[in-house]
PDB file of C-alpha atoms and ligand atoms in Angstrom:
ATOM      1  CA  UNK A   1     103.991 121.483  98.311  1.00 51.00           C
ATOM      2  CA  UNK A   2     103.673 117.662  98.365  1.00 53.00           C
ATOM      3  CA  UNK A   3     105.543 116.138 101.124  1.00 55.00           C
ATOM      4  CA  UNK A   4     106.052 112.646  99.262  1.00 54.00           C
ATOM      5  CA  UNK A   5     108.218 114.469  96.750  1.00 62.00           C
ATOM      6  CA  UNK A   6     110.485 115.949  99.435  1.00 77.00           C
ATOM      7  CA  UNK A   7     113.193 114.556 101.426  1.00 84.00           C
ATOM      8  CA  UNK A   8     112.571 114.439 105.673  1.00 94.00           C
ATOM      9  CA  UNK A   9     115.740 115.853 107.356  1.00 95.00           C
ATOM     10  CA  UNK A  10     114.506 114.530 111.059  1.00 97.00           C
ATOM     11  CA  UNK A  11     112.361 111.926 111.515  1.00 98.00           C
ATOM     12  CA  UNK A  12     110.502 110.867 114.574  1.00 98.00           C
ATOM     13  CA  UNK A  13     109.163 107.441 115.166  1.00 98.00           C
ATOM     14  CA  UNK A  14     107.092 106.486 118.061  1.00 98.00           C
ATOM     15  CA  UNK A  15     108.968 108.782 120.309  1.00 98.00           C
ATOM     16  CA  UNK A  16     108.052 108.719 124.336  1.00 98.00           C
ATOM     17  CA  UNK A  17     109.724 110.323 126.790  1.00 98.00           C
ATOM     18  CA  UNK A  18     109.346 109.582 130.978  1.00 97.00           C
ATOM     19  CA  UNK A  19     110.706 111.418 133.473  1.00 96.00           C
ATOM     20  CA  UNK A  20     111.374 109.901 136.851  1.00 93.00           C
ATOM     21  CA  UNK A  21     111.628 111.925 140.172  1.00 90.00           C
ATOM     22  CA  UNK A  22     112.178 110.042 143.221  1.00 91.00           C
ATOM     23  CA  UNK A  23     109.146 107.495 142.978  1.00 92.00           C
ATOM     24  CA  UNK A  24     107.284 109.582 140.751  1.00 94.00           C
ATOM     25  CA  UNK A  25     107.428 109.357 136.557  1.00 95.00           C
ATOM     26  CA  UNK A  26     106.059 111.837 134.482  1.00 95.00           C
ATOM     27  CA  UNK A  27     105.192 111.514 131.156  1.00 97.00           C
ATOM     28  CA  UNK A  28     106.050 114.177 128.577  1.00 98.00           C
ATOM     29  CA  UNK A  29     105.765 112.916 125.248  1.00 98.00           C
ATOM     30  CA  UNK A  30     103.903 109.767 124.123  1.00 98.00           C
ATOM     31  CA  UNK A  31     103.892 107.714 120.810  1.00 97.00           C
ATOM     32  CA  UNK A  32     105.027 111.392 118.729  1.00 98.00           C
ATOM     33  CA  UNK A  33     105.366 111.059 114.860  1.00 98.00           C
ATOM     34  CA  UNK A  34     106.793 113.667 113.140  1.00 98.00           C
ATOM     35  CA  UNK A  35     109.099 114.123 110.115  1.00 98.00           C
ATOM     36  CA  UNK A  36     110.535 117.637 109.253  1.00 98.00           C
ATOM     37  CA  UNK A  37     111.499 118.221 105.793  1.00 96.00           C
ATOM     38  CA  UNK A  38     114.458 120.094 104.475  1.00 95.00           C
ATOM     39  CA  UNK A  39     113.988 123.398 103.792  1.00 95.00           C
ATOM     40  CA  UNK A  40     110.581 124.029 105.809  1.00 96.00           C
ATOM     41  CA  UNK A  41     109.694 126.172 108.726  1.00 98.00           C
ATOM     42  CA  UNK A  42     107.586 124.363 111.356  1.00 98.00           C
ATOM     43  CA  UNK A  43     105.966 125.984 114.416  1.00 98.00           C
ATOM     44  CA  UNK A  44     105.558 123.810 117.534  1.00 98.00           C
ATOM     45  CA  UNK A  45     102.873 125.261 119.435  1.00 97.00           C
ATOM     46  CA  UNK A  46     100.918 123.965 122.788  1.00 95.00           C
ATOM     47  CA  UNK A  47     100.143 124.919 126.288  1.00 93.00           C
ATOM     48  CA  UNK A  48     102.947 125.150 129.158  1.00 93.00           C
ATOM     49  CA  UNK A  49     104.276 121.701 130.121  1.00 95.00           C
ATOM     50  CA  UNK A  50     102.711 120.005 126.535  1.00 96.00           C
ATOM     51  CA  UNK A  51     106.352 118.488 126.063  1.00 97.00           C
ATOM     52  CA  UNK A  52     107.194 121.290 123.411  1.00 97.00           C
ATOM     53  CA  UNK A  53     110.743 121.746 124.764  1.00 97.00           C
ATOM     54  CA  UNK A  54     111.282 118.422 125.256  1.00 98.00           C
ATOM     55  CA  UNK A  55     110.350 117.507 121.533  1.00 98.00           C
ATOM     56  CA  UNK A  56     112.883 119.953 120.353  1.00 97.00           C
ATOM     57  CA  UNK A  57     115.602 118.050 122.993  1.00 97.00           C
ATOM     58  CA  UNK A  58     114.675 115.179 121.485  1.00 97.00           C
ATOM     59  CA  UNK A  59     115.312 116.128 117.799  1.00 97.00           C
ATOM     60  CA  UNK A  60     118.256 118.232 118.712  1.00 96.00           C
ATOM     61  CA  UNK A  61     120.187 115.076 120.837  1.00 95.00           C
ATOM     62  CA  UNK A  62     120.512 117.119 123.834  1.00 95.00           C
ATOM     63  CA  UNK A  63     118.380 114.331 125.501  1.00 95.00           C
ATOM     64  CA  UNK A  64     117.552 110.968 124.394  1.00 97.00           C
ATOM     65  CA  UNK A  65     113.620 108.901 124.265  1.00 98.00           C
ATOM     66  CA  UNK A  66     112.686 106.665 126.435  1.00 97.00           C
ATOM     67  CA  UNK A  67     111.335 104.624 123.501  1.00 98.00           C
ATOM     68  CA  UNK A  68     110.975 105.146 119.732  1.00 98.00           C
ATOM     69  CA  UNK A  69     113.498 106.310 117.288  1.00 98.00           C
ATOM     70  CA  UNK A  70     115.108 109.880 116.050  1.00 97.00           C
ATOM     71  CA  UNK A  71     116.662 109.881 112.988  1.00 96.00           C
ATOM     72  CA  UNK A  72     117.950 112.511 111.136  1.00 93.00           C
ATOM     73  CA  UNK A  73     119.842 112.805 107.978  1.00 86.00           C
ATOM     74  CA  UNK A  74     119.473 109.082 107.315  1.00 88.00           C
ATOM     75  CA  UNK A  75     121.266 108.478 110.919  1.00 88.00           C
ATOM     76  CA  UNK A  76     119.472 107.159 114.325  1.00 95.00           C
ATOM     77  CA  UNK A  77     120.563 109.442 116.821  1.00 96.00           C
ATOM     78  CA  UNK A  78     119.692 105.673 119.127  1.00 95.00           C
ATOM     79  CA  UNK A  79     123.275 104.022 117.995  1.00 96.00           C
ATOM     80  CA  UNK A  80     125.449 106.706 118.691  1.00 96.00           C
ATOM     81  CA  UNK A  81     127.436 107.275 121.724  1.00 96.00           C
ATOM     82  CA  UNK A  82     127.242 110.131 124.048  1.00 95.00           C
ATOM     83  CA  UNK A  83     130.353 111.282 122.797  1.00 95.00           C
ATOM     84  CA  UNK A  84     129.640 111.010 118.947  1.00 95.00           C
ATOM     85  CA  UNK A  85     125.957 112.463 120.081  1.00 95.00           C
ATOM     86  CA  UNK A  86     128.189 115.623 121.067  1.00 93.00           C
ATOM     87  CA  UNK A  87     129.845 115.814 117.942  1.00 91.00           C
ATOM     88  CA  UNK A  88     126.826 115.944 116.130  1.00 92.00           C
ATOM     89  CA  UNK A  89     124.874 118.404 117.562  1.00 92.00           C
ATOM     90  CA  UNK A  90     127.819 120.450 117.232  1.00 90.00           C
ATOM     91  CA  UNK A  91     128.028 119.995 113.663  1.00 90.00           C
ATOM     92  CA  UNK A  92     124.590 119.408 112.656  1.00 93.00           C
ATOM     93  CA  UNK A  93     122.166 121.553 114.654  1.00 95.00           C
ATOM     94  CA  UNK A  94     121.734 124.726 115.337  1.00 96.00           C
ATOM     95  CA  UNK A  95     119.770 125.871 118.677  1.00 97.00           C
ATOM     96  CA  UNK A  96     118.464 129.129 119.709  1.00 97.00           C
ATOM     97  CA  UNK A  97     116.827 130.085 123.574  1.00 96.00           C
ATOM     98  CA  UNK A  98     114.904 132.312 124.888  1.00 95.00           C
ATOM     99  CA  UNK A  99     117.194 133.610 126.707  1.00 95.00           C
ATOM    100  CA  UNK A 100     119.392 134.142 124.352  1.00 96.00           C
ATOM    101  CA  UNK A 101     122.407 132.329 126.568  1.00 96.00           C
ATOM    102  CA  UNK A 102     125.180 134.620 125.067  1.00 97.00           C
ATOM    103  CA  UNK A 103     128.275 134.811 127.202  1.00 98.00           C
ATOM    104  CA  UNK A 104     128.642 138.093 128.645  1.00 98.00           C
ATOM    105  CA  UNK A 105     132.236 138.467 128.658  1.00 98.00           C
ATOM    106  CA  UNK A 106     132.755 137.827 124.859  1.00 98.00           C
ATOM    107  CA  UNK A 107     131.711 140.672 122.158  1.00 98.00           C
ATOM    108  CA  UNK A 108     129.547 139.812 119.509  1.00 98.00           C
ATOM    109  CA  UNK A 109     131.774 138.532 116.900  1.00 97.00           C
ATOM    110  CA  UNK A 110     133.676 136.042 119.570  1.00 97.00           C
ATOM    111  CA  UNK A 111     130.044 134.446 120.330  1.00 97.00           C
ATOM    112  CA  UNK A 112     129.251 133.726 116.724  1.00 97.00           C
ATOM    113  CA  UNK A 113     132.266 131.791 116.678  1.00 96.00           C
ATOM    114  CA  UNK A 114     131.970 130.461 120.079  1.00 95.00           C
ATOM    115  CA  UNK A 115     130.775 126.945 118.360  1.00 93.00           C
ATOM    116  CA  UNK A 116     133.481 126.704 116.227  1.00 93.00           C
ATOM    117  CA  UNK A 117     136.124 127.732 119.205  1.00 91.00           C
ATOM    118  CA  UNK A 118     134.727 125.427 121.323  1.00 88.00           C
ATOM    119  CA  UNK A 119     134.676 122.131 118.722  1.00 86.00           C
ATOM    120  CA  UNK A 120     138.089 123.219 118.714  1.00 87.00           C
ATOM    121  CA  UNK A 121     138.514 125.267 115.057  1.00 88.00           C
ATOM    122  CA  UNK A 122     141.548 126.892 115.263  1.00 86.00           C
ATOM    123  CA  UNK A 123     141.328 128.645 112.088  1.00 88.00           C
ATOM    124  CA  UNK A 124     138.107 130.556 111.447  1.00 86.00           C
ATOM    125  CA  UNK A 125     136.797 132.298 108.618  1.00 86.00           C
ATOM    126  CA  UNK A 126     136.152 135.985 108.926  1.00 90.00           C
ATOM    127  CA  UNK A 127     134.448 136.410 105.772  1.00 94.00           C
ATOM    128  CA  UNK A 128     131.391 133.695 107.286  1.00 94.00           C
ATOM    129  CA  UNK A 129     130.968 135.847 110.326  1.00 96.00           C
ATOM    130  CA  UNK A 130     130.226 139.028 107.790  1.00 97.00           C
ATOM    131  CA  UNK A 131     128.185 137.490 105.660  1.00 95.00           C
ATOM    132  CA  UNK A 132     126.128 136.171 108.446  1.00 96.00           C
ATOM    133  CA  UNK A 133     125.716 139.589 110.490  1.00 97.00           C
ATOM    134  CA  UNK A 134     125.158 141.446 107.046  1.00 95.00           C
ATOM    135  CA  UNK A 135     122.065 138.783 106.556  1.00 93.00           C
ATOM    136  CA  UNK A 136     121.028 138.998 110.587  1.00 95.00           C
ATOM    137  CA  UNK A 137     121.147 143.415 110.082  1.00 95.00           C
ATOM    138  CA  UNK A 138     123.895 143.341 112.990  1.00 97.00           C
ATOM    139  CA  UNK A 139     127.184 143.876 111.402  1.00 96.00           C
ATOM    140  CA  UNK A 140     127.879 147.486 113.030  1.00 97.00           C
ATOM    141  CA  UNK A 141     127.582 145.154 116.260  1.00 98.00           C
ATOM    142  CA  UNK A 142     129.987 142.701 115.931  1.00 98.00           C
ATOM    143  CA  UNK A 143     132.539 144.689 118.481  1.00 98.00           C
ATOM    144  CA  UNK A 144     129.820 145.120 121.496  1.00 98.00           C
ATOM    145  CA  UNK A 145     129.584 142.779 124.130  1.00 98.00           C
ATOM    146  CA  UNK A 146     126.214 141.408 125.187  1.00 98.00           C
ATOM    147  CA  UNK A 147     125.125 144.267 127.661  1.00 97.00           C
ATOM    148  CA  UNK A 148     125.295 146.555 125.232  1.00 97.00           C
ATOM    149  CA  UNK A 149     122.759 145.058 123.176  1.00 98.00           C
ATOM    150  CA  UNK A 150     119.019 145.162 122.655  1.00 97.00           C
ATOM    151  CA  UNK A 151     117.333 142.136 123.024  1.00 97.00           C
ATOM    152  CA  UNK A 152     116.761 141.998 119.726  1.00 97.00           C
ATOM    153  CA  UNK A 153     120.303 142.363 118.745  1.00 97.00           C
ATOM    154  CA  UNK A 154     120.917 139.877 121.233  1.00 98.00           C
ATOM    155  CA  UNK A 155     118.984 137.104 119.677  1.00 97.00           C
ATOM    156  CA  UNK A 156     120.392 138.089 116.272  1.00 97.00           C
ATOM    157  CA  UNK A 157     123.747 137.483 117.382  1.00 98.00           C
ATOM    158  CA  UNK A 158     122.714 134.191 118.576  1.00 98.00           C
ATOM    159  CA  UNK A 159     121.022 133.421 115.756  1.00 98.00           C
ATOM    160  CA  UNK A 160     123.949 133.984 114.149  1.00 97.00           C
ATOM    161  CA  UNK A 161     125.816 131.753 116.367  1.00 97.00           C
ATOM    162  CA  UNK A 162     123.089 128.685 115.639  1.00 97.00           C
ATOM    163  CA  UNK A 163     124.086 128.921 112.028  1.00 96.00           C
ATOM    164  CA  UNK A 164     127.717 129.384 111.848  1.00 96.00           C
ATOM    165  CA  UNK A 165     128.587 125.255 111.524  1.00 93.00           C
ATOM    166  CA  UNK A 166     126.225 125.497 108.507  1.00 93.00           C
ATOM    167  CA  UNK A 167     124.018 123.194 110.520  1.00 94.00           C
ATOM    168  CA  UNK A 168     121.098 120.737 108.716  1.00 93.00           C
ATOM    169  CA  UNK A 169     118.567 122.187 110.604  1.00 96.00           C
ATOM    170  CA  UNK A 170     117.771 124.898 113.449  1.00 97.00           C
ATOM    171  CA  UNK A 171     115.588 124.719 116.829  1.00 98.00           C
ATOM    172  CA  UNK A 172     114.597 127.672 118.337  1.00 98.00           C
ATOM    173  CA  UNK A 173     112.614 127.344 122.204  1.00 97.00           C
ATOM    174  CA  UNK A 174     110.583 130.236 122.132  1.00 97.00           C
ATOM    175  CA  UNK A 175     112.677 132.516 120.593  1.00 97.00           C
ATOM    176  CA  UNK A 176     110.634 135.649 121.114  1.00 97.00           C
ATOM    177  CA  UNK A 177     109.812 134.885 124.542  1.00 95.00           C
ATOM    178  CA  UNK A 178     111.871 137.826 126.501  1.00 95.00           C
ATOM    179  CA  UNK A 179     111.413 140.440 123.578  1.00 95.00           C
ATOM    180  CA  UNK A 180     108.361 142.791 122.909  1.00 96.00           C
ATOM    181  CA  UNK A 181     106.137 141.860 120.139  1.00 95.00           C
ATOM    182  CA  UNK A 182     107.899 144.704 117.643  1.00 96.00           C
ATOM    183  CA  UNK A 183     111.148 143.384 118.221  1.00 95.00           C
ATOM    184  CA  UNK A 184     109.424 139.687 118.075  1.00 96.00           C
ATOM    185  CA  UNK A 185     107.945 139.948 114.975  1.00 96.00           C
ATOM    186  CA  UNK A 186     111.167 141.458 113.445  1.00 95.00           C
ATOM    187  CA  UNK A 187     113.442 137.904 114.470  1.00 96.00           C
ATOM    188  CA  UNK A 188     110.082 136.222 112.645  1.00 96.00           C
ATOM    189  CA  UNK A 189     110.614 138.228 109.564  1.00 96.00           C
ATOM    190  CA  UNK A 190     114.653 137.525 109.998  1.00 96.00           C
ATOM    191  CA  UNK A 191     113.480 133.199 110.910  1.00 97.00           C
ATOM    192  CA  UNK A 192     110.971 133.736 107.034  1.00 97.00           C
ATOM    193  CA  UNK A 193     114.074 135.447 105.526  1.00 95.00           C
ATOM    194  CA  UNK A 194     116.212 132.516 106.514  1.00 95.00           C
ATOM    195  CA  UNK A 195     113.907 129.608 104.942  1.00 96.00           C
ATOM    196  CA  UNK A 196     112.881 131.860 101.895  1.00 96.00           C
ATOM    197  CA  UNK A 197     116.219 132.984 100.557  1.00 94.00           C
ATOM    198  CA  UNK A 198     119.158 130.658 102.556  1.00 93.00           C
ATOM    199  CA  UNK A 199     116.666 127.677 102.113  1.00 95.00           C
ATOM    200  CA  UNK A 200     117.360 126.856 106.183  1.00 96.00           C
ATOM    201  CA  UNK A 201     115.470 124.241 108.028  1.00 97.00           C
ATOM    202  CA  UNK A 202     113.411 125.484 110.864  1.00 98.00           C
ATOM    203  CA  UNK A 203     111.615 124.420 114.055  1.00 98.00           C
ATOM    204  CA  UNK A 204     110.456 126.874 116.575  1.00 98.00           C
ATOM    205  CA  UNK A 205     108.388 126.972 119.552  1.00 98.00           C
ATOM    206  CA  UNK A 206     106.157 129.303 120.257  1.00 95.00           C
ATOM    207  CA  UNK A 207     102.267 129.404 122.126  1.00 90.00           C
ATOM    208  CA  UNK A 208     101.818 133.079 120.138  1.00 93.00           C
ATOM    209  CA  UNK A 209      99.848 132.371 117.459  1.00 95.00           C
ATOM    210  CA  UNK A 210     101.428 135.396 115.999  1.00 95.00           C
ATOM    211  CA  UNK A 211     104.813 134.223 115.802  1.00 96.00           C
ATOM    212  CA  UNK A 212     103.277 130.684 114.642  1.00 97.00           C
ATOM    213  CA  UNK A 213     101.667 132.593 111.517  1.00 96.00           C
ATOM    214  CA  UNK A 214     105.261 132.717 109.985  1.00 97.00           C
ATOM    215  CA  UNK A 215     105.898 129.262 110.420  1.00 98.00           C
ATOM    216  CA  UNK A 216     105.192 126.743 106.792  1.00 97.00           C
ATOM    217  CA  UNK A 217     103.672 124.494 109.180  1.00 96.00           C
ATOM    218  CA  UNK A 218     102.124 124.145 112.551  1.00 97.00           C
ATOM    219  CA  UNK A 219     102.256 121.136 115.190  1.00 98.00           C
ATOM    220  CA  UNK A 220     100.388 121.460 117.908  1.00 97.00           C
ATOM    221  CA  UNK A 221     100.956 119.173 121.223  1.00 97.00           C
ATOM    222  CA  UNK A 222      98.656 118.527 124.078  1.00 96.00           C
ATOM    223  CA  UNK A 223      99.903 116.630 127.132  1.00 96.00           C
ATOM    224  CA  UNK A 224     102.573 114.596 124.996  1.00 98.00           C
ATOM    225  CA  UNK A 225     101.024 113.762 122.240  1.00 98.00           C
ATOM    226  CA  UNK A 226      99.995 115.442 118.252  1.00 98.00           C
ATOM    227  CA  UNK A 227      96.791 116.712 117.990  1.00 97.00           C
ATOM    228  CA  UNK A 228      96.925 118.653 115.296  1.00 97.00           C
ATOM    229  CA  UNK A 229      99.461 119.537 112.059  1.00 97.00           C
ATOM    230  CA  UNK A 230      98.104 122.111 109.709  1.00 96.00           C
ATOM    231  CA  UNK A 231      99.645 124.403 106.669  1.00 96.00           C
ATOM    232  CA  UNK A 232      99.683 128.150 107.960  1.00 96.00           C
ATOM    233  CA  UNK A 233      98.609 129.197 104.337  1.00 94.00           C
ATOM    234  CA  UNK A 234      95.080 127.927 105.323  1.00 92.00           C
ATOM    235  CA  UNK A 235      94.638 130.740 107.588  1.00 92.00           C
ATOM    236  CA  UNK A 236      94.887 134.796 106.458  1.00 89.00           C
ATOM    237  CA  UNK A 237      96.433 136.238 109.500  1.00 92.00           C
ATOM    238  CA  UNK A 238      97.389 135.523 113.226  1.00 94.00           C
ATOM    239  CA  UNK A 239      93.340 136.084 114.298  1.00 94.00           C
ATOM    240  CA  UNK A 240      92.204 133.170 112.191  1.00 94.00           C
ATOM    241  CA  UNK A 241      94.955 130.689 112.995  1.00 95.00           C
ATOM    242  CA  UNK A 242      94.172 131.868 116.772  1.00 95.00           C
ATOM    243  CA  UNK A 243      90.766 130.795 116.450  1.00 94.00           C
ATOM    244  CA  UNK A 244      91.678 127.543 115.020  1.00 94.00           C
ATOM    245  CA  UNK A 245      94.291 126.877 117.735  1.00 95.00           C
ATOM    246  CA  UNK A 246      91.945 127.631 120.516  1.00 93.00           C
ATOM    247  CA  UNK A 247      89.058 125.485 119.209  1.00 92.00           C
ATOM    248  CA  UNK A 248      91.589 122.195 118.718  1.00 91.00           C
ATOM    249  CA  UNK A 249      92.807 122.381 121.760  1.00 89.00           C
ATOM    250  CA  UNK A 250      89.562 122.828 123.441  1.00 84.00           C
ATOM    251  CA  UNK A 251      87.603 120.091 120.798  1.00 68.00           C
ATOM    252  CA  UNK A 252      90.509 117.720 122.022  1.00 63.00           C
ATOM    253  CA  UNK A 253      89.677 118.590 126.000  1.00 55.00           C
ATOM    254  CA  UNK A 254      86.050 117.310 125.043  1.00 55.00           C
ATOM    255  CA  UNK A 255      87.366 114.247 123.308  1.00 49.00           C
ATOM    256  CA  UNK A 256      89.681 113.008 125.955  1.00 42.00           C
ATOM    257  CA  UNK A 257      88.013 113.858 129.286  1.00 36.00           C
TER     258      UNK A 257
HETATM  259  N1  LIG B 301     114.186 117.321 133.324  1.00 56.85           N
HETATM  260  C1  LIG B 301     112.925 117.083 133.702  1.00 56.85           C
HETATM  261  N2  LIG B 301     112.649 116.336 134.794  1.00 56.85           N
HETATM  262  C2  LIG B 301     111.382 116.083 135.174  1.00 56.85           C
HETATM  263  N3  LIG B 301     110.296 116.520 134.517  1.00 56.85           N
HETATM  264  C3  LIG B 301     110.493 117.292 133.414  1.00 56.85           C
HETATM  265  C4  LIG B 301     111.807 117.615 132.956  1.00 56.85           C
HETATM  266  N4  LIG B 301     111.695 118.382 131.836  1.00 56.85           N
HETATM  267  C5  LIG B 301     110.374 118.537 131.618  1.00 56.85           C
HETATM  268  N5  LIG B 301     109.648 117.876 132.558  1.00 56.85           N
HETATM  269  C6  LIG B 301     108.175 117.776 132.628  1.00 56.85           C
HETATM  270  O1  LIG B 301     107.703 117.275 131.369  1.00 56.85           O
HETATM  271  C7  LIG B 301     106.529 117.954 130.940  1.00 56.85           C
HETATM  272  C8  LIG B 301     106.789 118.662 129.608  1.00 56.85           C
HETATM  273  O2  LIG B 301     107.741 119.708 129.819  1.00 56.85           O
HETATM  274  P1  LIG B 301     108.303 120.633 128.646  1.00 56.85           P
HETATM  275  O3  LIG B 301     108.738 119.773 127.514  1.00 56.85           O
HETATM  276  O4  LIG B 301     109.316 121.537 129.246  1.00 56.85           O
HETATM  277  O5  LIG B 301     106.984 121.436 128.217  1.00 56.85           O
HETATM  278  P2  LIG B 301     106.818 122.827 127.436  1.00 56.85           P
HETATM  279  O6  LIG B 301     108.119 123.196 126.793  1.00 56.85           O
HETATM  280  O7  LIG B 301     105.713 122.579 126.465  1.00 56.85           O
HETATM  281  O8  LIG B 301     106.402 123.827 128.474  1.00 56.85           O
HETATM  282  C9  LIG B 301     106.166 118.902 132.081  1.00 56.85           C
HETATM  283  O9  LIG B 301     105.260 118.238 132.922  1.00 56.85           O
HETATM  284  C10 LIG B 301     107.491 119.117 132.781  1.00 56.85           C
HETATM  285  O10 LIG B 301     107.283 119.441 134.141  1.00 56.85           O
HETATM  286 MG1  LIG B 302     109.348 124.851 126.993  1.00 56.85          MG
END
């Protein structure tokens, strides 16, 4: 598809981001340019410590740059204030972890709503919940609580959860991390399922290339910065892209050192 044709829900403009500890600054993202349009899936991959996590904290206004511009949906994330920052994460984004971060003493259905409980919705809408489990296979769930769920069903639920403010897009931190690569690929197929036929927006993390495969798009970072964005479609299956992946990051070593 041609990009120029299609609308960029975030946009990221010459985006750094220091760290400081003690007398000591790290630097985990430098000069990043990225724009994610509405309706794609986009795979983040890189090495530990690349700044992959703290891209998606960037785009998702959990944390703010130390230089450069986020803006998304026509707003910069820069001019508002902690408080209104808040607001629209809540209402806007959608995160998922690796760790799923469900809370333990709440059944399934309660943490799908959690969001909405906790931005203060007194009324909620039953018939959202069900339509969302029915699309996430877990509505035969809804009554457990977490410890009586698979990992899988686990991240479904929060999946779930991530989407139930109808948010303009979703970031998910390595969101097959703690699950075995059955159970991964079947939250990849669920992620595909989402973009395809809901038309969400996406942006995962991942270093698997094959969780990457299922992605539209792939960015890959290397010590802070882009090195590479290709389509997925160029490559036939997770082997290929692999290859590629390897060989960038490793043609990029040469460059810089
Ligand atoms: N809150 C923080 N304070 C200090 N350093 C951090 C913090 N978060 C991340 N870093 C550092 O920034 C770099 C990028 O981290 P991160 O974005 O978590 O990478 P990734 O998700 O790709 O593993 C790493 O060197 C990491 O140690
Ligand atoms: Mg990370």
């Amino acid at each position: 598809m041609n990009d120029s044709n299609r609308t960029p829900i975030t946009v990221v403009q010459g985006a750094s981001k220091v760290y400081r500890q003690g007398d000591r600054t790290i630097s985990a993202l430098q000069g990043i340019d990225l724009s994610i349009y509405e309706g794609s899936f986009v795979a983040v991959m890189g090495a530990s410590g690349s700044g992959k996590s703290t891209l998606l904290h960037l785009m998702s206004g959990l944390t703010r740059p130390s230089s450069g511009t986020i803006t998304v949906a026509g707003h910069d994330l820069g001019t508002l204030s902690d408080r209104r920052m808040t607001h629209f994460r809540r209402n806007r984004i959608g995160l998922v972890f690796q760790a799923f971060n469900l809370i333990a003493s709440l059944n399934a259905y309660d943490n799908i709503l959690f969001p909405l409980y906790a931005a203060g919705v007194k009324q909620t809408d039953d018939t959202v919940v069900h339509e969302l489990a029915s699309q996430l296979g877990i509505q035969d769930r809804l009554t457990h609580r977490p410890d009586s769920l698979s990992g899988g069903e686990q991240q479904r639920v929060a999946i779930a959860r991530s989407l139930i403010a109808n948010p303009a897009i979703v970031f998910a931190d390595e969101p097959t991390g703690s699950l075995d690569s059955v159970t991964g690929q079947s939250i990849c197929k669920l992620l595909r399922d989402l973009s395809d036929q809901h038309g969400r927006t996406i942006v995962m993390v991942t270093h698997e290339p094959s969780v990457a495969v299922w992605a539209d798009d792939v960015v890959v970072l290397k010590d802070g910065e882009i090195i590479d964005r290709f389509p997925t479609n160029r490559y036939e299956d997770a082997q290929s892209l692999a290859a590629h992946y390897q060989q960038i990051v490793g043609e990029s070593a040469m460059v810089t050192s």
